[in-house]
JSON list of C-alpha atoms and ligand atoms in Angstrom, two decimals:
[
{"chain": "A", "resi": 26, "resn": "MET", "atom": "CA", "xyz": [-9.99, -23.85, 1.31]},
{"chain": "A", "resi": 27, "resn": "SER", "atom": "CA", "xyz": [-10.88, -21.01, -1.03]},
{"chain": "A", "resi": 28, "resn": "ALA", "atom": "CA", "xyz": [-11.26, -20.82, -4.78]},
{"chain": "A", "resi": 29, "resn": "THR", "atom": "CA", "xyz": [-8.22, -20.86, -7.04]},
{"chain": "A", "resi": 30, "resn": "THR", "atom": "CA", "xyz": [-10.05, -18.66, -9.54]},
{"chain": "A", "resi": 31, "resn": "VAL", "atom": "CA", "xyz": [-12.51, -15.85, -8.92]},
{"chain": "A", "resi": 32, "resn": "GLU", "atom": "CA", "xyz": [-14.74, -13.79, -11.16]},
{"chain": "A", "resi": 33, "resn": "LEU", "atom": "CA", "xyz": [-15.12, -10.08, -10.49]},
{"chain": "A", "resi": 34, "resn": "HIS", "atom": "CA", "xyz": [-17.35, -8.09, -12.81]},
{"chain": "A", "resi": 35, "resn": "ASP", "atom": "CA", "xyz": [-16.34, -9.14, -16.35]},
{"chain": "A", "resi": 36, "resn": "LYS", "atom": "CA", "xyz": [-12.87, -10.54, -15.51]},
{"chain": "A", "resi": 37, "resn": "GLU", "atom": "CA", "xyz": [-11.43, -13.79, -14.24]},
{"chain": "A", "resi": 38, "resn": "PHE", "atom": "CA", "xyz": [-8.53, -13.91, -11.80]},
{"chain": "A", "resi": 39, "resn": "GLU", "atom": "CA", "xyz": [-6.30, -16.81, -10.77]},
{"chain": "A", "resi": 40, "resn": "ILE", "atom": "CA", "xyz": [-4.58, -17.37, -7.47]},
{"chain": "A", "resi": 41, "resn": "TYR", "atom": "CA", "xyz": [-1.16, -15.76, -7.29]},
{"chain": "A", "resi": 42, "resn": "LEU", "atom": "CA", "xyz": [-0.01, -15.55, -3.66]},
{"chain": "A", "resi": 43, "resn": "ARG", "atom": "CA", "xyz": [-1.64, -17.40, -0.80]},
{"chain": "A", "resi": 44, "resn": "GLU", "atom": "CA", "xyz": [-2.49, -15.77, 2.50]},
{"chain": "A", "resi": 45, "resn": "SER", "atom": "CA", "xyz": [0.26, -17.80, 4.21]},
{"chain": "A", "resi": 46, "resn": "GLN", "atom": "CA", "xyz": [2.91, -16.43, 1.80]},
{"chain": "A", "resi": 47, "resn": "ILE", "atom": "CA", "xyz": [1.64, -12.90, 2.30]},
{"chain": "A", "resi": 48, "resn": "LYS", "atom": "CA", "xyz": [1.67, -13.29, 6.10]},
{"chain": "A", "resi": 49, "resn": "LEU", "atom": "CA", "xyz": [5.23, -14.62, 6.03]},
{"chain": "A", "resi": 50, "resn": "ALA", "atom": "CA", "xyz": [6.42, -11.68, 3.93]},
{"chain": "A", "resi": 51, "resn": "ILE", "atom": "CA", "xyz": [4.71, -9.25, 6.35]},
{"chain": "A", "resi": 52, "resn": "GLU", "atom": "CA", "xyz": [6.33, -10.95, 9.36]},
{"chain": "A", "resi": 53, "resn": "LYS", "atom": "CA", "xyz": [9.76, -10.53, 7.75]},
{"chain": "A", "resi": 54, "resn": "LEU", "atom": "CA", "xyz": [9.06, -6.91, 6.92]},
{"chain": "A", "resi": 55, "resn": "ALA", "atom": "CA", "xyz": [7.81, -6.21, 10.45]},
{"chain": "A", "resi": 56, "resn": "ALA", "atom": "CA", "xyz": [10.97, -7.77, 11.91]},
{"chain": "A", "resi": 57, "resn": "ARG", "atom": "CA", "xyz": [13.09, -5.32, 9.89]},
{"chain": "A", "resi": 58, "resn": "ILE", "atom": "CA", "xyz": [11.00, -2.34, 11.01]},
{"chain": "A", "resi": 59, "resn": "ASN", "atom": "CA", "xyz": [11.04, -3.50, 14.65]},
{"chain": "A", "resi": 60, "resn": "GLN", "atom": "CA", "xyz": [14.84, -3.65, 14.47]},
{"chain": "A", "resi": 61, "resn": "ASP", "atom": "CA", "xyz": [15.40, -0.43, 12.49]},
{"chain": "A", "resi": 62, "resn": "TYR", "atom": "CA", "xyz": [13.07, 1.64, 14.72]},
{"chain": "A", "resi": 63, "resn": "ALA", "atom": "CA", "xyz": [14.07, 0.22, 18.10]},
{"chain": "A", "resi": 64, "resn": "GLY", "atom": "CA", "xyz": [14.01, 3.02, 20.69]},
{"chain": "A", "resi": 65, "resn": "ARG", "atom": "CA", "xyz": [11.75, 5.18, 18.50]},
{"chain": "A", "resi": 66, "resn": "THR", "atom": "CA", "xyz": [7.98, 5.49, 18.11]},
{"chain": "A", "resi": 67, "resn": "PRO", "atom": "CA", "xyz": [7.16, 5.51, 14.39]},
{"chain": "A", "resi": 68, "resn": "LEU", "atom": "CA", "xyz": [3.89, 6.92, 13.07]},
{"chain": "A", "resi": 69, "resn": "PHE", "atom": "CA", "xyz": [2.43, 4.81, 10.27]},
{"chain": "A", "resi": 70, "resn": "LEU", "atom": "CA", "xyz": [0.40, 6.70, 7.69]},
{"chain": "A", "resi": 71, "resn": "ALA", "atom": "CA", "xyz": [-1.73, 4.12, 5.91]},
{"chain": "A", "resi": 72, "resn": "VAL", "atom": "CA", "xyz": [-3.08, 5.17, 2.52]},
{"chain": "A", "resi": 73, "resn": "LEU", "atom": "CA", "xyz": [-6.73, 4.21, 2.10]},
{"chain": "A", "resi": 74, "resn": "ASN", "atom": "CA", "xyz": [-8.47, 2.29, 0.74]},
{"chain": "A", "resi": 75, "resn": "GLY", "atom": "CA", "xyz": [-6.25, -0.54, -0.39]},
{"chain": "A", "resi": 76, "resn": "SER", "atom": "CA", "xyz": [-3.85, -0.65, 2.54]},
{"chain": "A", "resi": 77, "resn": "PHE", "atom": "CA", "xyz": [-6.35, -1.52, 5.30]},
{"chain": "A", "resi": 78, "resn": "MET", "atom": "CA", "xyz": [-5.61, -5.26, 5.41]},
{"chain": "A", "resi": 79, "resn": "PHE", "atom": "CA", "xyz": [-1.85, -4.87, 5.12]},
{"chain": "A", "resi": 80, "resn": "ALA", "atom": "CA", "xyz": [-1.88, -2.16, 7.80]},
{"chain": "A", "resi": 81, "resn": "SER", "atom": "CA", "xyz": [-3.87, -4.37, 10.14]},
{"chain": "A", "resi": 82, "resn": "ASP", "atom": "CA", "xyz": [-1.62, -7.41, 9.76]},
{"chain": "A", "resi": 83, "resn": "LEU", "atom": "CA", "xyz": [1.59, -5.36, 9.95]},
{"chain": "A", "resi": 84, "resn": "MET", "atom": "CA", "xyz": [0.44, -3.60, 13.12]},
{"chain": "A", "resi": 85, "resn": "LYS", "atom": "CA", "xyz": [-0.13, -6.96, 14.82]},
{"chain": "A", "resi": 86, "resn": "GLU", "atom": "CA", "xyz": [3.54, -7.79, 14.23]},
{"chain": "A", "resi": 87, "resn": "MET", "atom": "CA", "xyz": [4.92, -4.55, 15.66]},
{"chain": "A", "resi": 88, "resn": "ARG", "atom": "CA", "xyz": [6.76, -5.08, 18.95]},
{"chain": "A", "resi": 89, "resn": "ILE", "atom": "CA", "xyz": [7.85, -1.46, 19.47]},
{"chain": "A", "resi": 90, "resn": "PRO", "atom": "CA", "xyz": [5.63, 1.47, 20.49]},
{"chain": "A", "resi": 91, "resn": "CYS", "atom": "CA", "xyz": [3.99, 2.87, 17.36]},
{"chain": "A", "resi": 92, "resn": "GLU", "atom": "CA", "xyz": [1.01, 4.86, 16.15]},
{"chain": "A", "resi": 93, "resn": "ILE", "atom": "CA", "xyz": [-1.14, 4.69, 13.05]},
{"chain": "A", "resi": 94, "resn": "SER", "atom": "CA", "xyz": [-3.30, 7.16, 11.18]},
{"chain": "A", "resi": 95, "resn": "PHE", "atom": "CA", "xyz": [-5.22, 6.71, 7.93]},
{"chain": "A", "resi": 96, "resn": "VAL", "atom": "CA", "xyz": [-5.06, 9.15, 5.03]},
{"chain": "A", "resi": 97, "resn": "LYS", "atom": "CA", "xyz": [-6.55, 9.26, 1.58]},
{"chain": "A", "resi": 98, "resn": "LEU", "atom": "CA", "xyz": [-5.67, 10.97, -1.67]},
{"chain": "A", "resi": 99, "resn": "ALA", "atom": "CA", "xyz": [-9.11, 12.00, -2.84]},
{"chain": "A", "resi": 100, "resn": "SER", "atom": "CA", "xyz": [-9.73, 13.00, -6.44]},
{"chain": "A", "resi": 101, "resn": "TYR", "atom": "CA", "xyz": [-11.63, 16.16, -7.17]},
{"chain": "A", "resi": 102, "resn": "GLN", "atom": "CA", "xyz": [-12.14, 17.89, -10.47]},
{"chain": "A", "resi": 103, "resn": "ASN", "atom": "CA", "xyz": [-9.92, 20.91, -10.92]},
{"chain": "A", "resi": 104, "resn": "THR", "atom": "CA", "xyz": [-12.07, 23.66, -12.35]},
{"chain": "A", "resi": 105, "resn": "GLN", "atom": "CA", "xyz": [-9.05, 25.34, -13.97]},
{"chain": "A", "resi": 106, "resn": "SER", "atom": "CA", "xyz": [-7.79, 22.41, -15.99]},
{"chain": "A", "resi": 107, "resn": "THR", "atom": "CA", "xyz": [-8.99, 19.22, -17.57]},
{"chain": "A", "resi": 108, "resn": "GLY", "atom": "CA", "xyz": [-6.86, 17.00, -15.34]},
{"chain": "A", "resi": 109, "resn": "SER", "atom": "CA", "xyz": [-7.95, 15.84, -11.90]},
{"chain": "A", "resi": 110, "resn": "VAL", "atom": "CA", "xyz": [-5.84, 16.78, -8.93]},
{"chain": "A", "resi": 111, "resn": "LYS", "atom": "CA", "xyz": [-5.72, 15.02, -5.59]},
{"chain": "A", "resi": 112, "resn": "GLU", "atom": "CA", "xyz": [-6.26, 16.37, -2.14]},
{"chain": "A", "resi": 113, "resn": "LEU", "atom": "CA", "xyz": [-4.78, 14.78, 0.97]},
{"chain": "A", "resi": 114, "resn": "VAL", "atom": "CA", "xyz": [-7.55, 14.10, 3.45]},
{"chain": "A", "resi": 115, "resn": "GLY", "atom": "CA", "xyz": [-7.54, 12.66, 6.95]},
{"chain": "A", "resi": 116, "resn": "LEU", "atom": "CA", "xyz": [-4.19, 13.98, 8.13]},
{"chain": "A", "resi": 117, "resn": "ASN", "atom": "CA", "xyz": [-4.93, 15.15, 11.67]},
{"chain": "A", "resi": 118, "resn": "GLU", "atom": "CA", "xyz": [-1.55, 14.36, 13.22]},
{"chain": "A", "resi": 119, "resn": "ASN", "atom": "CA", "xyz": [1.28, 16.76, 13.91]},
{"chain": "A", "resi": 120, "resn": "LEU", "atom": "CA", "xyz": [4.16, 15.21, 11.96]},
{"chain": "A", "resi": 121, "resn": "THR", "atom": "CA", "xyz": [6.84, 17.55, 13.30]},
{"chain": "A", "resi": 122, "resn": "GLY", "atom": "CA", "xyz": [9.84, 15.55, 14.44]},
{"chain": "A", "resi": 123, "resn": "ARG", "atom": "CA", "xyz": [8.08, 12.24, 13.83]},
{"chain": "A", "resi": 124, "resn": "ASP", "atom": "CA", "xyz": [9.47, 9.10, 12.21]},
{"chain": "A", "resi": 125, "resn": "VAL", "atom": "CA", "xyz": [6.82, 8.60, 9.53]},
{"chain": "A", "resi": 126, "resn": "ILE", "atom": "CA", "xyz": [6.33, 5.37, 7.61]},
{"chain": "A", "resi": 127, "resn": "ILE", "atom": "CA", "xyz": [3.87, 5.50, 4.71]},
{"chain": "A", "resi": 128, "resn": "LEU", "atom": "CA", "xyz": [1.93, 2.24, 4.30]},
{"chain": "A", "resi": 129, "resn": "GLU", "atom": "CA", "xyz": [0.76, 1.26, 0.83]},
{"chain": "A", "resi": 130, "resn": "ASP", "atom": "CA", "xyz": [-0.77, -1.94, -0.49]},
{"chain": "A", "resi": 131, "resn": "ILE", "atom": "CA", "xyz": [0.96, -1.51, -3.84]},
{"chain": "A", "resi": 132, "resn": "VAL", "atom": "CA", "xyz": [3.45, 0.78, -5.55]},
{"chain": "A", "resi": 133, "resn": "ASP", "atom": "CA", "xyz": [2.91, 0.49, -9.30]},
{"chain": "A", "resi": 134, "resn": "THR", "atom": "CA", "xyz": [3.77, 3.61, -11.32]},
{"chain": "A", "resi": 135, "resn": "GLY", "atom": "CA", "xyz": [4.66, 5.34, -8.07]},
{"chain": "A", "resi": 136, "resn": "HIS", "atom": "CA", "xyz": [2.38, 8.33, -8.86]},
{"chain": "A", "resi": 137, "resn": "THR", "atom": "CA", "xyz": [0.44, 7.97, -5.60]},
{"chain": "A", "resi": 138, "resn": "VAL", "atom": "CA", "xyz": [3.45, 7.79, -3.30]},
{"chain": "A", "resi": 139, "resn": "HIS", "atom": "CA", "xyz": [5.17, 10.56, -5.27]},
{"chain": "A", "resi": 140, "resn": "GLN", "atom": "CA", "xyz": [2.14, 12.84, -4.81]},
{"chain": "A", "resi": 141, "resn": "LEU", "atom": "CA", "xyz": [1.87, 11.97, -1.15]},
{"chain": "A", "resi": 142, "resn": "LEU", "atom": "CA", "xyz": [5.56, 12.74, -0.53]},
{"chain": "A", "resi": 143, "resn": "GLU", "atom": "CA", "xyz": [5.11, 16.10, -2.27]},
{"chain": "A", "resi": 144, "resn": "LYS", "atom": "CA", "xyz": [2.16, 16.91, -0.02]},
{"chain": "A", "resi": 145, "resn": "LEU", "atom": "CA", "xyz": [4.11, 15.95, 3.09]},
{"chain": "A", "resi": 146, "resn": "GLN", "atom": "CA", "xyz": [7.05, 18.18, 2.15]},
{"chain": "A", "resi": 147, "resn": "THR", "atom": "CA", "xyz": [5.69, 21.08, 4.21]},
{"chain": "A", "resi": 148, "resn": "HIS", "atom": "CA", "xyz": [5.88, 18.92, 7.35]},
{"chain": "A", "resi": 149, "resn": "VAL", "atom": "CA", "xyz": [9.23, 18.80, 9.15]},
{"chain": "A", "resi": 150, "resn": "THR", "atom": "CA", "xyz": [9.40, 15.10, 9.89]},
{"chain": "A", "resi": 151, "resn": "ALA", "atom": "CA", "xyz": [12.46, 13.49, 11.48]},
{"chain": "A", "resi": 152, "resn": "THR", "atom": "CA", "xyz": [12.43, 10.72, 8.86]},
{"chain": "A", "resi": 153, "resn": "ILE", "atom": "CA", "xyz": [10.03, 9.46, 6.25]},
{"chain": "A", "resi": 154, "resn": "GLU", "atom": "CA", "xyz": [10.08, 6.02, 4.63]},
{"chain": "A", "resi": 155, "resn": "ILE", "atom": "CA", "xyz": [7.74, 3.95, 2.49]},
{"chain": "A", "resi": 156, "resn": "ALA", "atom": "CA", "xyz": [6.55, 0.44, 3.29]},
{"chain": "A", "resi": 157, "resn": "SER", "atom": "CA", "xyz": [4.53, -1.36, 0.63]},
{"chain": "A", "resi": 158, "resn": "LEU", "atom": "CA", "xyz": [3.12, -4.85, 0.61]},
{"chain": "A", "resi": 159, "resn": "LEU", "atom": "CA", "xyz": [3.65, -5.08, -3.15]},
{"chain": "A", "resi": 160, "resn": "LEU", "atom": "CA", "xyz": [6.05, -3.39, -5.53]},
{"chain": "A", "resi": 161, "resn": "LYS", "atom": "CA", "xyz": [6.04, -3.61, -9.32]},
{"chain": "A", "resi": 162, "resn": "PRO", "atom": "CA", "xyz": [9.64, -2.52, -10.05]},
{"chain": "A", "resi": 163, "resn": "ALA", "atom": "CA", "xyz": [9.16, -2.65, -13.83]},
{"chain": "A", "resi": 164, "resn": "CYS", "atom": "CA", "xyz": [6.34, -0.09, -13.67]},
{"chain": "A", "resi": 165, "resn": "LEU", "atom": "CA", "xyz": [7.96, 2.62, -11.52]},
{"chain": "A", "resi": 166, "resn": "GLN", "atom": "CA", "xyz": [7.92, 6.02, -13.20]},
{"chain": "A", "resi": 167, "resn": "HIS", "atom": "CA", "xyz": [9.44, 8.01, -10.35]},
{"chain": "A", "resi": 168, "resn": "GLU", "atom": "CA", "xyz": [12.75, 7.87, -8.54]},
{"chain": "A", "resi": 169, "resn": "LEU", "atom": "CA", "xyz": [11.48, 6.55, -5.24]},
{"chain": "A", "resi": 170, "resn": "GLN", "atom": "CA", "xyz": [13.38, 4.85, -2.47]},
{"chain": "A", "resi": 171, "resn": "ILE", "atom": "CA", "xyz": [10.99, 2.14, -1.33]},
{"chain": "A", "resi": 172, "resn": "LYS", "atom": "CA", "xyz": [12.94, 1.00, 1.71]},
{"chain": "A", "resi": 173, "resn": "TYR", "atom": "CA", "xyz": [10.39, -1.57, 2.85]},
{"chain": "A", "resi": 174, "resn": "ALA", "atom": "CA", "xyz": [8.77, -3.67, 0.12]},
{"chain": "A", "resi": 175, "resn": "ALA", "atom": "CA", "xyz": [7.39, -7.00, 1.32]},
{"chain": "A", "resi": 176, "resn": "LEU", "atom": "CA", "xyz": [6.99, -8.58, -2.13]},
{"chain": "A", "resi": 177, "resn": "SER", "atom": "CA", "xyz": [8.16, -7.62, -5.63]},
{"chain": "A", "resi": 178, "resn": "ILE", "atom": "CA", "xyz": [5.81, -8.74, -8.39]},
{"chain": "A", "resi": 179, "resn": "PRO", "atom": "CA", "xyz": [5.71, -8.56, -12.20]},
{"chain": "A", "resi": 180, "resn": "ASN", "atom": "CA", "xyz": [3.47, -6.22, -14.17]},
{"chain": "A", "resi": 181, "resn": "ASP", "atom": "CA", "xyz": [0.18, -8.10, -13.69]},
{"chain": "A", "resi": 182, "resn": "PHE", "atom": "CA", "xyz": [-3.04, -6.55, -12.40]},
{"chain": "A", "resi": 183, "resn": "VAL", "atom": "CA", "xyz": [-3.69, -8.07, -8.98]},
{"chain": "A", "resi": 184, "resn": "VAL", "atom": "CA", "xyz": [-6.67, -8.13, -6.64]},
{"chain": "A", "resi": 185, "resn": "GLY", "atom": "CA", "xyz": [-7.46, -9.39, -3.17]},
{"chain": "A", "resi": 186, "resn": "TYR", "atom": "CA", "xyz": [-6.04, -8.72, 0.25]},
{"chain": "A", "resi": 187, "resn": "GLY", "atom": "CA", "xyz": [-7.38, -5.16, 0.18]},
{"chain": "A", "resi": 188, "resn": "LEU", "atom": "CA", "xyz": [-6.86, -4.53, -3.53]},
{"chain": "A", "resi": 189, "resn": "ASP", "atom": "CA", "xyz": [-9.90, -4.13, -5.76]},
{"chain": "A", "resi": 190, "resn": "TYR", "atom": "CA", "xyz": [-11.08, -4.37, -9.32]},
{"chain": "A", "resi": 191, "resn": "ASN", "atom": "CA", "xyz": [-13.73, -1.66, -9.68]},
{"chain": "A", "resi": 192, "resn": "GLY", "atom": "CA", "xyz": [-14.66, -1.95, -6.03]},
{"chain": "A", "resi": 193, "resn": "LEU", "atom": "CA", "xyz": [-14.78, -5.72, -5.78]},
{"chain": "A", "resi": 194, "resn": "GLY", "atom": "CA", "xyz": [-12.25, -8.21, -4.43]},
{"chain": "A", "resi": 195, "resn": "ARG", "atom": "CA", "xyz": [-10.89, -6.34, -1.42]},
{"chain": "A", "resi": 196, "resn": "ASN", "atom": "CA", "xyz": [-12.27, -9.05, 0.89]},
{"chain": "A", "resi": 197, "resn": "LEU", "atom": "CA", "xyz": [-10.33, -11.91, -0.70]},
{"chain": "A", "resi": 198, "resn": "ARG", "atom": "CA", "xyz": [-7.78, -13.42, 1.68]},
{"chain": "A", "resi": 199, "resn": "HIS", "atom": "CA", "xyz": [-5.35, -14.45, -1.08]},
{"chain": "A", "resi": 200, "resn": "LEU", "atom": "CA", "xyz": [-3.88, -12.35, -3.87]},
{"chain": "A", "resi": 201, "resn": "TYR", "atom": "CA", "xyz": [-5.12, -13.08, -7.41]},
{"chain": "A", "resi": 202, "resn": "LYS", "atom": "CA", "xyz": [-3.79, -11.98, -10.80]},
{"chain": "A", "resi": 203, "resn": "ILE", "atom": "CA", "xyz": [-5.79, -11.30, -13.90]},
{"chain": "A", "resi": 204, "resn": "LYS", "atom": "CA", "xyz": [-6.16, -14.30, -16.17]},
{"chain": "A", "resi": 205, "resn": "GLU", "atom": "CA", "xyz": [-4.86, -13.87, -19.68]},
{"chain": "A", "resi": 206, "resn": "ALA", "atom": "CA", "xyz": [-7.67, -14.14, -22.25]},
{"chain": "B", "resi": 306, "resn": "PRP", "atom": "O1", "xyz": [1.77, 3.49, -7.84]},
{"chain": "B", "resi": 306, "resn": "PRP", "atom": "P1", "xyz": [0.44, 3.84, -8.44]},
{"chain": "B", "resi": 306, "resn": "PRP", "atom": "O2", "xyz": [0.42, 3.61, -9.95]},
{"chain": "B", "resi": 306, "resn": "PRP", "atom": "O3", "xyz": [-0.02, 5.22, -8.08]},
{"chain": "B", "resi": 306, "resn": "PRP", "atom": "O4", "xyz": [-0.64, 2.80, -7.91]},
{"chain": "B", "resi": 306, "resn": "PRP", "atom": "C1", "xyz": [-0.76, 2.48, -6.56]},
{"chain": "B", "resi": 306, "resn": "PRP", "atom": "C2", "xyz": [-2.03, 3.00, -5.96]},
{"chain": "B", "resi": 306, "resn": "PRP", "atom": "O5", "xyz": [-3.15, 2.45, -6.65]},
{"chain": "B", "resi": 306, "resn": "PRP", "atom": "C3", "xyz": [-4.06, 1.94, -5.70]},
{"chain": "B", "resi": 306, "resn": "PRP", "atom": "O6", "xyz": [-4.91, 2.94, -5.22]},
{"chain": "B", "resi": 306, "resn": "PRP", "atom": "P2", "xyz": [-6.26, 3.39, -5.94]},
{"chain": "B", "resi": 306, "resn": "PRP", "atom": "O7", "xyz": [-6.04, 4.78, -6.47]},
{"chain": "B", "resi": 306, "resn": "PRP", "atom": "O8", "xyz": [-6.72, 2.34, -6.91]},
{"chain": "B", "resi": 306, "resn": "PRP", "atom": "O9", "xyz": [-7.27, 3.54, -4.73]},
{"chain": "B", "resi": 306, "resn": "PRP", "atom": "P3", "xyz": [-7.69, 2.46, -3.62]},
{"chain": "B", "resi": 306, "resn": "PRP", "atom": "O10", "xyz": [-6.55, 2.33, -2.65]},
{"chain": "B", "resi": 306, "resn": "PRP", "atom": "O11", "xyz": [-8.89, 3.09, -3.02]},
{"chain": "B", "resi": 306, "resn": "PRP", "atom": "O12", "xyz": [-7.99, 1.15, -4.31]},
{"chain": "B", "resi": 306, "resn": "PRP", "atom": "C4", "xyz": [-3.18, 1.49, -4.55]},
{"chain": "B", "resi": 306, "resn": "PRP", "atom": "O13", "xyz": [-3.90, 1.40, -3.34]},
{"chain": "B", "resi": 306, "resn": "PRP", "atom": "C5", "xyz": [-2.11, 2.54, -4.51]},
{"chain": "B", "resi": 306, "resn": "PRP", "atom": "O14", "xyz": [-2.45, 3.61, -3.67]},
{"chain": "B", "resi": 307, "resn": "GUN", "atom": "N1", "xyz": [-6.15, -3.62, -7.65]},
{"chain": "B", "resi": 307, "resn": "GUN", "atom": "C1", "xyz": [-5.05, -3.08, -8.13]},
{"chain": "B", "resi": 307, "resn": "GUN", "atom": "N2", "xyz": [-4.83, -1.76, -8.00]},
{"chain": "B", "resi": 307, "resn": "GUN", "atom": "C2", "xyz": [-3.67, -1.28, -8.50]},
{"chain": "B", "resi": 307, "resn": "GUN", "atom": "N3", "xyz": [-3.22, -0.02, -8.51]},
{"chain": "B", "resi": 307, "resn": "GUN", "atom": "C3", "xyz": [-2.04, -0.03, -9.13]},
{"chain": "B", "resi": 307, "resn": "GUN", "atom": "N4", "xyz": [-1.71, -1.28, -9.52]},
{"chain": "B", "resi": 307, "resn": "GUN", "atom": "C4", "xyz": [-2.73, -2.07, -9.13]},
{"chain": "B", "resi": 307, "resn": "GUN", "atom": "C5", "xyz": [-2.98, -3.48, -9.27]},
{"chain": "B", "resi": 307, "resn": "GUN", "atom": "O1", "xyz": [-2.20, -4.29, -9.82]},
{"chain": "B", "resi": 307, "resn": "GUN", "atom": "N5", "xyz": [-4.15, -3.92, -8.72]}
]
């Protein structure tokens, strides 16, 4: 048993999706990918940090040959402008001709995946798709085709199962949503 509420920093969170529900959704998603990519060897690109737990559990369900690599969109201060721009780090693979599947823990506004897709445009992949554990359809601000979304959720801030609130909560085995004050 684990707690139905957790406190992280100054906020309280209540249980939202149990580990068993998350695992079931990942099994179903993996079954689709196993079927769709039969005869191919997809390369998963998992976006750190949040996706580490999802990536691990999804990989264990893959029954076809596949590879995984971890990338990160790191912020650095642009000296020319006030805004911060992101740099793609960790991409050491040759993506030419590969069937790439981006792995995200959550697609919220879609900014992250949109930026990542832009950065991957210079690579001549065979195919490129997005697989996300969580999708907040009401929050999307980009026209993105998220072919593989394990779970659609409302616009609540969630933590656990890899997702953090200011660094804490990634270790939680269930998913929690912020408690209304
Ligand atoms: O669709 P979006 O609005 O862009 O939000 C989704 C992104 O936000 C989180 O990453 P974050 O930048 O918090 O970094 P983290 O993975 O290290 O927690 C999450 O892991 C996604 O990458
Ligand atoms: N932890 C966490 N990170 C996010 N990034 C974008 N949306 C979310 C969310 O709901 N929770």
